[in-house]
Structure formats: structure tokens, C-alpha cells
């Protein structure tokens, strides 16, 4: 199963041709919503190299929280297809599918397309494969962007009291709050930050693991978690042990002139802070721990940024006191020099604690344009990490915990105190006489 972000570009596709002179038609098809995602004709040999493009590859744009199976189909041609004939057949198939459905895209029936190309294409599938893709932030963004709508979630995030407590406690300067009397506000009682223009999509993934902490065995099941500040339920520390995938999208897509919004050419800085010390009655916080810092992020390409502080996973030390990680996205006035950050953290980047206002002034950062956060609670993984990586002794961490003794007693059956995620079966099957091979490459 793959993310929609990974399949946004065309894969490398191969199959075994019957002869060196054989020509093929390739189709990529969404079998859940009956949508055509790619259409190539006159493919020589056993790959997409040299094909004629009728409908260029456009990856998944599923905005619904469901998994999607996609079919990759190869048909052998009886003769070379004129490109204009193929385009006409596709258009007529699209128009035929717009009747009798509420979908704004209509439905695309491959059988109708093959009937229109019957003189050129053998309708029997020669090669096929299925790939399942799960819903993610990128798919939601593509779906929303296509229909020219807006995404107001980040503005709602900025209305929450947790955010106001943090920005007031760390004394972020020049905050621009909405006024119900003079401007648009989502709520008459809670103003939002008007500088919010970007949705910071954050998704954590973790693999399965089994280990022992304080003489108790724990199990982590493979899963993923999409961060939303509106969800106050904490996730376990094991879920947040790896750096998350981050995707940026504009809040408003529909522009006054009818065009679609964009992030623009300005760079951004993303800083991830442990804001747990900030309470609704405590404003004496001076420095916060930095768990991740990236600078010079351009547009939605998060990987274009420079990692200044490597990701440090949160380590909650008390079941009743989760760690709150807040993702703050700042607009930059121009490119910044990452090397200048060292003066703010003389004790080392992995143990960095700083005043956010010092970072703002050192790099001349502008407004907060995006925010998101989550809460991470103690689990078996974080318990063990305290005495294996955080400098504490096992006895100091474990003494008083149920089941702990030194030495440990005989192991008990597994106690699943870790993060429960989804169990992901692998979809493996052969639909035709041969297997279509697909390769995806992603940036590390």
C-alpha cells in the first residue's frame, strides 16, 4: 500500500511483449470512483518509453478517508492508433459517463473506450496489476484544489485556547488577530490569527516492534497518525519516534479573479517545539526545547528545506502528563543562513532550548502562517528510551512500576501497551496471463 504523495509522478512500468514489433495500450484506472488517470497508446516493446500520450499521468487525488485500489492495464493493439482517434474516443467516453451520476467528474467506463477503439485494440487484458493507495493529506489537497474550494482548518486551530496560551507565554510579537467588529471571524468569541495562510499537514508512521521495558513486554503495531490540532486525544510516544512526513498547502484556493491560490515564492521556516511547560496560568516560560527545525522551505516542497536541527522524538515521563509538540510555520523575509543558528544553541543542536523571539530576531522571521500540534503520551517505548538513551538508570525509571523487579521475573505474555495502528495486508494477485511490474522512486 502506497501514499498518494508517492504516486504523484509516473512510475517505471514494464511488461513482457509478445514480439519485438508488438504495440500496446496502457491505462491506469481508479476502480473505486471510475476515473481515468493515464492513457498511453502505441507503446513499443514492454515499457512506457516511446508511447504516445493521450492523457498524461496524473496521480491520485482522493480526498475521501478511504483506501483506493488502482488498476494498471495493458492491451495489445491490432494496429497503430491515430492519436486524434484515441483523443476523440476518450472524450466521447467521458461525455457518455456524465449522464446518470451525481459526480462532477462523471464516470469513465473502459468498456466503452475499448468499443470505440475496437478496430485497433484487442479488448482482452494482456497484462495487469493492482495497487492500493491510502488516503493522505496530499490527496485531500489535490481534491480540494481541483474543485477550487477552501481549507479553513488552520484558522480554527488558531482559535483554540492552547495556541493562544503558547504565543502569549513565549511573547510572539506583532500577532494579527481578527476582530468580529471589523473583520471576518470564524467565531464571535474566539478571534483567529489572520496571518494564517498555510495548512501544515503532518503524518506520522511507525513500523511494528516488540520489546521489553521495566520487565513488561510491549508491542507496537504498524500504523499511521495524521495530526490535527482539533483532536485532543494523545498518541503514544512510539508513534512519534520517527520524523513525520510534512506537506504544505494554501488555506484558500479560490481567488477573487477566479484563479486558484498558491503558496507563492516566499520561503518558510518550520520549528517544532515542546510547549508542554506552557499552561493557561503560567506565562513565565523563557525557553522551549526544539524538537525539529527546518529553514528555507520553498512552496509545498518540504524536502527543499534545510534541516538545521534533526528531529528529536518526544519522551513523556509520566502517563498523566503528555508532551505537546507544536509545529509553527513562519514566513521568511528572504533566505536565511542556517549556520547562524549555532549561536542560539551553544550546548548542541540535539539538546537545544531557546527563546523563540531570539530565533525570530536572528533570522528576521515574519508572521506565523501555519500551525498544528499533537500530544504524545508515555508508553513502553518511551519508558525504555528514558534509561537507554536519556541518561537515567533503569532502577530510577522502573522502580515502583507494576511487574518490575531486579532481576526481571519470567516473561509474561505480551502486553500491548504501545500504539495500535492498522494491520496492513499486502494485496498480491495476478489478473491476467502476466504481471505488470511497477517501480516507484521517492526522495529519501
Tab-separated table of C-alpha atoms in Angstrom:
chain	number	residue	atom	x	y	z
A	1	UNK	CA	0.000	0.000	0.000
A	2	UNK	CA	1.386	3.395	-1.017
A	3	UNK	CA	0.661	7.016	-0.170
A	4	UNK	CA	-0.856	9.305	-2.783
A	5	UNK	CA	2.089	11.654	-2.363
A	6	UNK	CA	4.449	8.912	-3.523
A	7	UNK	CA	2.499	8.170	-6.715
A	8	UNK	CA	2.092	11.775	-7.850
A	9	UNK	CA	4.648	11.134	-10.611
A	10	UNK	CA	4.606	8.480	-13.335
A	11	UNK	CA	6.131	5.125	-12.301
A	12	UNK	CA	8.513	2.960	-14.270
A	13	UNK	CA	6.286	0.289	-15.856
A	14	UNK	CA	7.443	-2.863	-17.644
A	15	UNK	CA	5.865	-5.987	-19.126
A	16	UNK	CA	6.953	-8.798	-21.455
A	17	UNK	CA	5.902	-8.098	-25.082
A	18	UNK	CA	4.722	-10.934	-27.309
A	19	UNK	CA	7.090	-9.867	-30.095
A	20	UNK	CA	9.526	-7.027	-30.606
A	21	UNK	CA	7.088	-5.458	-33.096
A	22	UNK	CA	4.027	-5.628	-30.819
A	23	UNK	CA	2.288	-2.358	-29.876
A	24	UNK	CA	0.348	-1.859	-26.641
A	25	UNK	CA	-2.158	0.467	-24.965
A	26	UNK	CA	-1.626	1.318	-21.276
A	27	UNK	CA	-4.379	2.520	-18.924
A	28	UNK	CA	-4.242	3.461	-15.235
A	29	UNK	CA	-7.730	3.414	-13.741
A	30	UNK	CA	-9.344	4.209	-10.373
A	31	UNK	CA	-11.668	1.266	-9.826
A	32	UNK	CA	-13.422	2.891	-6.840
A	33	UNK	CA	-14.603	6.094	-8.491
A	34	UNK	CA	-14.270	5.057	-12.172
A	35	UNK	CA	-11.758	7.760	-13.062
A	36	UNK	CA	-9.089	7.565	-15.757
A	37	UNK	CA	-5.623	8.571	-14.520
A	38	UNK	CA	-3.424	7.711	-17.506
A	39	UNK	CA	-3.887	6.694	-21.146
A	40	UNK	CA	-0.969	5.867	-23.469
A	41	UNK	CA	-1.064	4.241	-26.920
A	42	UNK	CA	1.320	2.752	-29.476
A	43	UNK	CA	3.759	1.589	-26.798
A	44	UNK	CA	6.630	-0.302	-28.444
A	45	UNK	CA	8.212	-3.188	-26.578
A	46	UNK	CA	7.495	-3.709	-22.902
A	47	UNK	CA	7.507	-0.263	-21.260
A	48	UNK	CA	6.032	3.233	-21.399
A	49	UNK	CA	9.146	4.569	-23.093
A	50	UNK	CA	8.230	5.682	-26.596
A	51	UNK	CA	4.451	5.641	-26.051
A	52	UNK	CA	2.176	8.334	-27.433
A	53	UNK	CA	0.456	10.302	-24.693
A	54	UNK	CA	-3.334	10.641	-24.905
A	55	UNK	CA	-3.960	11.538	-21.261
A	56	UNK	CA	-0.784	12.237	-19.282
A	57	UNK	CA	-0.209	10.538	-15.953
A	58	UNK	CA	-1.942	12.390	-13.118
A	59	UNK	CA	-1.645	10.602	-9.806
A	60	UNK	CA	-4.298	10.005	-7.219
A	61	UNK	CA	-6.402	12.869	-5.866
A	62	UNK	CA	-8.655	11.041	-3.440
A	63	UNK	CA	-9.968	13.444	-0.816
A	64	UNK	CA	-12.065	10.828	0.972
A	65	UNK	CA	-10.759	8.932	4.062
A	66	UNK	CA	-10.835	5.544	2.326
A	67	UNK	CA	-8.247	3.396	0.591
A	68	UNK	CA	-8.351	3.216	-3.196
A	69	UNK	CA	-7.448	0.294	-5.471
A	70	UNK	CA	-5.948	1.322	-8.806
A	71	UNK	CA	-5.736	-0.952	-11.832
A	72	UNK	CA	-2.821	-0.857	-14.261
A	73	UNK	CA	-3.952	-2.455	-17.531
A	74	UNK	CA	-2.113	-3.288	-20.759
A	75	UNK	CA	-3.875	-4.248	-24.017
A	76	UNK	CA	-2.252	-5.491	-27.197
A	77	UNK	CA	-3.056	-3.465	-30.298
A	78	UNK	CA	-4.073	-4.874	-33.661
A	79	UNK	CA	-2.711	-1.810	-35.433
A	80	UNK	CA	-1.206	1.604	-34.741
A	81	UNK	CA	-3.826	4.024	-33.355
A	82	UNK	CA	-4.021	7.544	-34.811
A	83	UNK	CA	-3.598	9.947	-31.891
A	84	UNK	CA	-6.633	12.023	-32.883
A	85	UNK	CA	-8.820	8.897	-32.933
A	86	UNK	CA	-7.687	7.995	-29.418
A	87	UNK	CA	-8.372	11.502	-28.088
A	88	UNK	CA	-11.815	11.519	-29.693
A	89	UNK	CA	-12.651	8.111	-28.211
A	90	UNK	CA	-11.580	9.299	-24.750
A	91	UNK	CA	-13.636	12.482	-24.981
A	92	UNK	CA	-16.740	10.622	-26.132
A	93	UNK	CA	-16.317	8.128	-23.281
A	94	UNK	CA	-16.039	10.978	-20.777
A	95	UNK	CA	-19.164	12.662	-22.116
A	96	UNK	CA	-21.111	9.387	-22.061
A	97	UNK	CA	-20.223	8.904	-18.382
A	98	UNK	CA	-21.567	12.283	-17.267
A	99	UNK	CA	-25.170	11.179	-17.526
A	100	UNK	CA	-26.938	9.446	-14.662
A	101	UNK	CA	-24.352	10.260	-11.968
A	102	UNK	CA	-24.034	12.949	-9.310
A	103	UNK	CA	-20.247	13.026	-9.601
A	104	UNK	CA	-18.939	16.330	-11.038
A	105	UNK	CA	-16.341	14.287	-12.924
A	106	UNK	CA	-18.799	11.720	-14.193
A	107	UNK	CA	-17.642	8.135	-14.549
A	108	UNK	CA	-15.284	6.605	-17.087
A	109	UNK	CA	-16.113	3.154	-18.428
A	110	UNK	CA	-13.182	1.340	-20.014
A	111	UNK	CA	-15.539	-0.982	-21.882
A	112	UNK	CA	-16.975	1.995	-23.795
A	113	UNK	CA	-13.481	3.228	-24.658
A	114	UNK	CA	-12.449	-0.211	-25.947
A	115	UNK	CA	-15.595	-0.476	-28.063
A	116	UNK	CA	-14.716	2.805	-29.747
A	117	UNK	CA	-11.170	1.577	-30.404
A	118	UNK	CA	-12.178	-1.949	-31.352
A	119	UNK	CA	-10.594	-1.626	-34.794
A	120	UNK	CA	-7.202	-1.053	-33.196
A	121	UNK	CA	-7.206	-2.753	-29.767
A	122	UNK	CA	-7.800	-6.334	-28.634
A	123	UNK	CA	-10.185	-5.926	-25.635
A	124	UNK	CA	-8.635	-8.857	-23.783
A	125	UNK	CA	-6.325	-7.728	-20.962
A	126	UNK	CA	-2.791	-8.944	-21.626
A	127	UNK	CA	-1.030	-7.644	-18.534
A	128	UNK	CA	-2.440	-6.201	-15.309
A	129	UNK	CA	-1.642	-5.302	-11.731
A	130	UNK	CA	-3.437	-3.707	-8.792
A	131	UNK	CA	-2.045	-1.213	-6.320
A	132	UNK	CA	-3.813	0.054	-3.225
A	133	UNK	CA	-3.252	3.615	-2.065
A	134	UNK	CA	-4.304	5.072	1.263
A	135	UNK	CA	-5.854	8.474	1.815
A	136	UNK	CA	-3.402	11.157	2.927
A	137	UNK	CA	-3.034	14.928	3.157
A	138	UNK	CA	-1.686	15.214	-0.379
A	139	UNK	CA	-4.762	13.507	-1.843
A	140	UNK	CA	-7.044	15.769	0.181
A	141	UNK	CA	-5.169	18.820	-1.071
A	142	UNK	CA	-5.391	17.693	-4.699
A	143	UNK	CA	-9.111	17.051	-4.353
A	144	UNK	CA	-9.769	20.417	-2.727
A	145	UNK	CA	-7.571	22.274	-5.197
A	146	UNK	CA	-9.337	20.694	-8.189
A	147	UNK	CA	-12.720	21.927	-7.004
A	148	UNK	CA	-11.363	25.414	-6.123
A	149	UNK	CA	-12.532	25.460	-2.538
A	150	UNK	CA	-11.010	26.491	0.769
A	151	UNK	CA	-9.420	24.711	3.717
A	152	UNK	CA	-10.178	26.626	6.901
A	153	UNK	CA	-8.901	24.074	9.432
A	154	UNK	CA	-5.706	26.011	10.291
A	155	UNK	CA	-7.752	29.111	11.114
A	156	UNK	CA	-9.827	27.048	13.513
A	157	UNK	CA	-6.589	25.754	15.064
A	158	UNK	CA	-5.517	29.312	15.844
A	159	UNK	CA	-8.787	29.917	17.726
A	160	UNK	CA	-8.080	27.190	20.274
A	161	UNK	CA	-7.013	28.335	23.757
A	162	UNK	CA	-3.908	26.113	23.725
A	163	UNK	CA	-2.474	28.140	20.859
A	164	UNK	CA	-3.239	31.499	22.450
A	165	UNK	CA	-1.628	30.419	25.734
A	166	UNK	CA	1.554	29.420	23.916
A	167	UNK	CA	2.003	32.515	21.742
A	168	UNK	CA	1.235	34.800	24.681
A	169	UNK	CA	3.597	32.953	27.042
A	170	UNK	CA	6.540	32.971	24.617
A	171	UNK	CA	5.724	36.562	23.643
A	172	UNK	CA	5.471	36.250	19.866
A	173	UNK	CA	5.466	39.864	18.609
A	174	UNK	CA	3.029	41.570	16.243
A	175	UNK	CA	0.313	38.914	16.193
A	176	UNK	CA	-2.592	39.808	13.906
A	177	UNK	CA	-5.891	38.706	15.402
A	178	UNK	CA	-9.254	39.045	13.707
A	179	UNK	CA	-11.861	41.397	15.126
A	180	UNK	CA	-15.549	40.410	14.970
A	181	UNK	CA	-16.433	44.082	14.727
A	182	UNK	CA	-14.134	44.996	11.860
A	183	UNK	CA	-13.210	41.838	10.001
A	184	UNK	CA	-14.143	38.310	9.118
A	185	UNK	CA	-14.053	35.977	12.097
A	186	UNK	CA	-14.905	32.293	12.323
A	187	UNK	CA	-16.326	32.823	15.781
A	188	UNK	CA	-17.759	35.817	17.567
A	189	UNK	CA	-15.979	34.903	20.801
A	190	UNK	CA	-12.607	33.491	19.713
A	191	UNK	CA	-10.589	35.518	17.183
A	192	UNK	CA	-8.343	33.716	14.730
A	193	UNK	CA	-4.871	34.633	13.533
A	194	UNK	CA	-5.352	36.458	10.237
A	195	UNK	CA	-1.783	35.731	9.103
A	196	UNK	CA	-2.595	32.006	8.816
A	197	UNK	CA	-2.400	31.164	5.104
A	198	UNK	CA	-0.888	27.656	5.070
A	199	UNK	CA	-2.097	24.272	6.294
A	200	UNK	CA	0.764	22.302	7.821
A	201	UNK	CA	-0.203	18.670	7.167
A	202	UNK	CA	1.719	16.284	9.436
A	203	UNK	CA	1.578	12.479	9.217
A	204	UNK	CA	3.465	10.063	11.471
A	205	UNK	CA	4.140	6.440	10.531
A	206	UNK	CA	5.614	3.620	12.570
A	207	UNK	CA	6.505	0.019	11.907
A	208	UNK	CA	5.708	-2.984	14.101
A	209	UNK	CA	8.008	-3.848	17.005
A	210	UNK	CA	8.101	-5.960	20.164
A	211	UNK	CA	10.348	-5.119	23.109
A	212	UNK	CA	10.544	-5.126	26.914
A	213	UNK	CA	10.536	-2.149	29.285
A	214	UNK	CA	10.783	-2.449	33.072
A	215	UNK	CA	10.260	-6.226	32.816
A	216	UNK	CA	6.975	-5.796	30.909
A	217	UNK	CA	6.783	-6.821	27.276
A	218	UNK	CA	5.092	-4.347	24.926
A	219	UNK	CA	4.090	-4.487	21.290
A	220	UNK	CA	3.774	-1.744	18.702
A	221	UNK	CA	1.581	-2.440	15.689
A	222	UNK	CA	2.346	-0.809	12.371
A	223	UNK	CA	0.209	2.290	11.835
A	224	UNK	CA	0.000	5.957	10.952
A	225	UNK	CA	-1.434	9.091	12.526
A	226	UNK	CA	-2.500	12.308	10.799
A	227	UNK	CA	-2.071	15.269	13.125
A	228	UNK	CA	-4.960	17.645	13.763
A	229	UNK	CA	-4.942	20.253	16.495
A	230	UNK	CA	-8.707	19.738	16.790
A	231	UNK	CA	-8.053	16.200	18.081
A	232	UNK	CA	-7.005	16.450	21.722
A	233	UNK	CA	-6.536	12.697	22.167
A	234	UNK	CA	-2.861	11.840	22.760
A	235	UNK	CA	-0.972	9.300	20.677
A	236	UNK	CA	1.679	7.020	22.120
A	237	UNK	CA	5.337	8.015	22.013
A	238	UNK	CA	6.189	5.101	19.720
A	239	UNK	CA	4.012	6.656	17.016
A	240	UNK	CA	6.143	9.829	17.115
A	241	UNK	CA	9.573	8.179	17.250
A	242	UNK	CA	10.400	8.959	13.590
A	243	UNK	CA	10.330	12.321	11.831
A	244	UNK	CA	6.890	12.821	10.275
A	245	UNK	CA	6.018	13.485	6.668
A	246	UNK	CA	5.035	17.119	6.180
A	247	UNK	CA	3.074	18.675	3.338
A	248	UNK	CA	2.137	22.355	2.967
A	249	UNK	CA	-0.978	23.599	1.176
A	250	UNK	CA	-2.630	27.029	0.901
A	251	UNK	CA	-5.670	27.715	3.079
A	252	UNK	CA	-7.693	29.475	0.371
A	253	UNK	CA	-7.748	28.194	-3.195
A	254	UNK	CA	-10.480	30.330	-4.755
A	255	UNK	CA	-9.171	33.798	-5.590
A	256	UNK	CA	-11.210	36.942	-6.368
A	257	UNK	CA	-10.299	36.694	-10.046
A	258	UNK	CA	-11.468	33.082	-10.197
A	259	UNK	CA	-7.964	31.658	-10.153
A	260	UNK	CA	-6.570	29.253	-7.620
A	261	UNK	CA	-4.456	30.271	-4.668
A	262	UNK	CA	-0.824	29.243	-4.286
A	263	UNK	CA	1.831	29.315	-1.606
A	264	UNK	CA	3.863	31.860	-3.504
A	265	UNK	CA	7.619	32.179	-3.854
A	266	UNK	CA	8.468	33.182	-0.266
A	267	UNK	CA	10.498	30.727	1.840
A	268	UNK	CA	9.358	29.356	5.187
A	269	UNK	CA	10.851	28.193	8.479
A	270	UNK	CA	9.270	25.309	10.413
A	271	UNK	CA	10.095	24.977	14.099
A	272	UNK	CA	8.716	22.158	16.266
A	273	UNK	CA	8.657	22.931	19.980
A	274	UNK	CA	7.778	21.129	23.189
A	275	UNK	CA	5.216	23.565	24.556
A	276	UNK	CA	4.182	21.340	27.489
A	277	UNK	CA	5.604	23.777	30.102
A	278	UNK	CA	3.108	26.411	28.941
A	279	UNK	CA	-0.117	26.337	30.968
A	280	UNK	CA	-3.172	28.525	30.933
A	281	UNK	CA	-1.976	30.275	34.100
A	282	UNK	CA	1.787	30.170	33.565
A	283	UNK	CA	3.446	32.847	31.481
A	284	UNK	CA	6.955	32.633	32.893
A	285	UNK	CA	8.299	30.334	30.175
A	286	UNK	CA	11.513	31.718	28.708
A	287	UNK	CA	12.983	28.818	26.736
A	288	UNK	CA	11.436	25.824	24.987
A	289	UNK	CA	13.022	22.613	23.708
A	290	UNK	CA	13.425	22.445	19.926
A	291	UNK	CA	12.475	19.037	18.506
A	292	UNK	CA	12.917	19.879	14.830
A	293	UNK	CA	13.916	22.915	12.785
A	294	UNK	CA	13.953	23.416	9.013
A	295	UNK	CA	14.631	26.622	7.104
A	296	UNK	CA	14.375	27.868	3.514
A	297	UNK	CA	11.359	25.723	2.620
A	298	UNK	CA	10.018	26.835	-0.751
A	299	UNK	CA	6.324	26.460	-1.664
A	300	UNK	CA	4.872	22.998	-0.964
A	301	UNK	CA	8.186	21.176	-1.488
A	302	UNK	CA	9.021	20.426	2.126
A	303	UNK	CA	12.102	18.461	1.096
A	304	UNK	CA	13.595	21.649	-0.346
A	305	UNK	CA	14.202	22.931	3.198
A	306	UNK	CA	17.483	22.736	5.091
A	307	UNK	CA	17.338	20.665	8.272
A	308	UNK	CA	19.014	22.790	10.926
A	309	UNK	CA	18.045	20.731	13.993
A	310	UNK	CA	17.469	16.990	13.373
A	311	UNK	CA	14.185	15.545	14.580
A	312	UNK	CA	14.183	14.572	18.278
A	313	UNK	CA	11.248	12.357	19.315
A	314	UNK	CA	9.298	13.368	22.435
A	315	UNK	CA	9.848	11.263	25.562
A	316	UNK	CA	6.937	11.643	28.008
A	317	UNK	CA	7.969	10.724	31.561
A	318	UNK	CA	4.542	10.463	33.152
A	319	UNK	CA	1.426	8.715	31.868
A	320	UNK	CA	-0.725	11.584	33.106
A	321	UNK	CA	1.400	14.329	31.526
A	322	UNK	CA	1.634	14.056	27.724
A	323	UNK	CA	4.198	16.053	25.779
A	324	UNK	CA	2.692	18.625	23.395
A	325	UNK	CA	4.626	19.176	20.172
A	326	UNK	CA	3.641	22.337	18.299
A	327	UNK	CA	4.531	22.884	14.636
A	328	UNK	CA	4.940	26.612	13.891
A	329	UNK	CA	5.486	27.778	10.316
A	330	UNK	CA	6.984	31.260	9.891
A	331	UNK	CA	7.275	33.296	6.716
A	332	UNK	CA	10.847	34.377	5.958
A	333	UNK	CA	11.725	37.819	4.623
A	334	UNK	CA	14.341	36.093	2.449
A	335	UNK	CA	16.785	33.161	2.528
A	336	UNK	CA	18.379	32.641	5.957
A	337	UNK	CA	21.844	31.388	6.900
A	338	UNK	CA	21.350	28.118	8.823
A	339	UNK	CA	24.860	28.407	10.269
A	340	UNK	CA	23.868	31.472	12.270
A	341	UNK	CA	21.589	29.289	14.395
A	342	UNK	CA	24.546	27.772	16.277
A	343	UNK	CA	24.920	30.900	18.410
A	344	UNK	CA	21.427	30.311	19.806
A	345	UNK	CA	22.276	26.753	20.950
A	346	UNK	CA	25.883	26.704	22.186
A	347	UNK	CA	25.340	23.392	24.061
A	348	UNK	CA	24.465	21.469	20.904
A	349	UNK	CA	21.583	21.170	18.477
A	350	UNK	CA	20.094	17.930	19.857
A	351	UNK	CA	19.667	19.440	23.333
A	352	UNK	CA	18.637	22.870	22.126
A	353	UNK	CA	16.423	25.106	24.238
A	354	UNK	CA	15.798	28.666	23.090
A	355	UNK	CA	13.633	31.746	23.226
A	356	UNK	CA	11.511	31.789	20.119
A	357	UNK	CA	11.799	35.557	20.000
A	358	UNK	CA	15.598	35.150	19.654
A	359	UNK	CA	15.089	32.913	16.619
A	360	UNK	CA	12.657	35.425	15.114
A	361	UNK	CA	15.069	38.327	15.535
A	362	UNK	CA	18.193	36.386	14.424
A	363	UNK	CA	16.583	35.269	11.176
A	364	UNK	CA	14.239	38.268	10.750
A	365	UNK	CA	11.263	35.944	10.551
A	366	UNK	CA	7.839	37.293	9.643
A	367	UNK	CA	4.343	36.210	10.644
A	368	UNK	CA	3.172	32.817	11.809
A	369	UNK	CA	1.485	31.486	8.668
A	370	UNK	CA	0.738	27.917	9.778
A	371	UNK	CA	0.273	25.926	12.986
A	372	UNK	CA	-0.570	22.394	14.062
A	373	UNK	CA	0.119	20.279	17.127
A	374	UNK	CA	-0.326	16.914	18.817
A	375	UNK	CA	0.056	15.348	22.250
A	376	UNK	CA	2.311	12.336	22.842
A	377	UNK	CA	1.836	10.125	25.906
A	378	UNK	CA	4.041	7.634	27.720
A	379	UNK	CA	4.177	4.013	26.527
A	380	UNK	CA	6.569	1.092	26.681
A	381	UNK	CA	8.802	2.648	24.044
A	382	UNK	CA	9.237	5.957	25.905
A	383	UNK	CA	9.732	4.176	29.237
A	384	UNK	CA	12.648	2.183	27.850
A	385	UNK	CA	14.063	5.179	25.977
A	386	UNK	CA	14.416	7.046	29.268
A	387	UNK	CA	17.038	4.604	30.578
A	388	UNK	CA	18.638	3.574	27.284
A	389	UNK	CA	19.028	6.962	25.587
A	390	UNK	CA	18.153	9.736	28.054
A	391	UNK	CA	20.821	9.151	30.712
A	392	UNK	CA	18.606	7.789	33.513
A	393	UNK	CA	19.158	4.443	35.227
A	394	UNK	CA	16.782	1.528	34.781
A	395	UNK	CA	16.114	1.373	38.510
A	396	UNK	CA	15.320	5.085	38.679
A	397	UNK	CA	12.796	4.817	35.833
A	398	UNK	CA	11.244	1.458	36.676
A	399	UNK	CA	11.116	1.313	40.471
A	400	UNK	CA	7.504	1.272	41.597
A	401	UNK	CA	6.083	0.232	38.228
A	402	UNK	CA	3.868	-2.848	38.158
A	403	UNK	CA	5.774	-6.017	37.207
A	404	UNK	CA	9.246	-4.579	37.764
A	405	UNK	CA	11.867	-6.459	39.769
A	406	UNK	CA	15.622	-6.700	39.629
A	407	UNK	CA	16.374	-9.086	38.105
A	408	UNK	CA	13.228	-9.362	35.996
A	409	UNK	CA	10.940	-12.328	36.693
A	410	UNK	CA	9.984	-14.806	33.975
A	411	UNK	CA	8.430	-13.017	30.995
A	412	UNK	CA	4.657	-12.772	30.906
A	413	UNK	CA	2.526	-12.874	27.727
A	414	UNK	CA	2.791	-9.746	25.634
A	415	UNK	CA	1.030	-6.689	26.995
A	416	UNK	CA	0.114	-4.387	24.114
A	417	UNK	CA	0.668	-1.017	25.715
A	418	UNK	CA	2.001	0.501	22.516
A	419	UNK	CA	0.290	2.466	19.804
A	420	UNK	CA	-2.330	0.421	17.981
A	421	UNK	CA	-2.412	1.179	14.288
A	422	UNK	CA	-3.785	-0.532	11.235
A	423	UNK	CA	-2.868	-4.037	10.201
A	424	UNK	CA	-1.921	-3.746	6.602
A	425	UNK	CA	-2.378	-6.793	4.391
A	426	UNK	CA	-0.480	-6.831	1.157
A	427	UNK	CA	-2.584	-7.042	-1.955
A	428	UNK	CA	-0.843	-9.548	-4.204
A	429	UNK	CA	-2.572	-11.016	-7.187
A	430	UNK	CA	-2.405	-11.734	-10.859
A	431	UNK	CA	-5.277	-10.543	-13.001
A	432	UNK	CA	-4.096	-11.809	-16.362
A	433	UNK	CA	-1.602	-14.057	-18.038
A	434	UNK	CA	1.386	-11.994	-16.901
A	435	UNK	CA	2.273	-9.497	-14.209
A	436	UNK	CA	2.715	-5.795	-14.779
A	437	UNK	CA	5.737	-4.548	-12.855
A	438	UNK	CA	5.700	-1.061	-11.338
A	439	UNK	CA	8.505	0.718	-9.616
A	440	UNK	CA	8.250	3.894	-7.598
A	441	UNK	CA	11.162	6.012	-6.586
A	442	UNK	CA	10.917	8.539	-3.762
A	443	UNK	CA	13.309	11.063	-2.408
A	444	UNK	CA	14.989	9.976	0.779
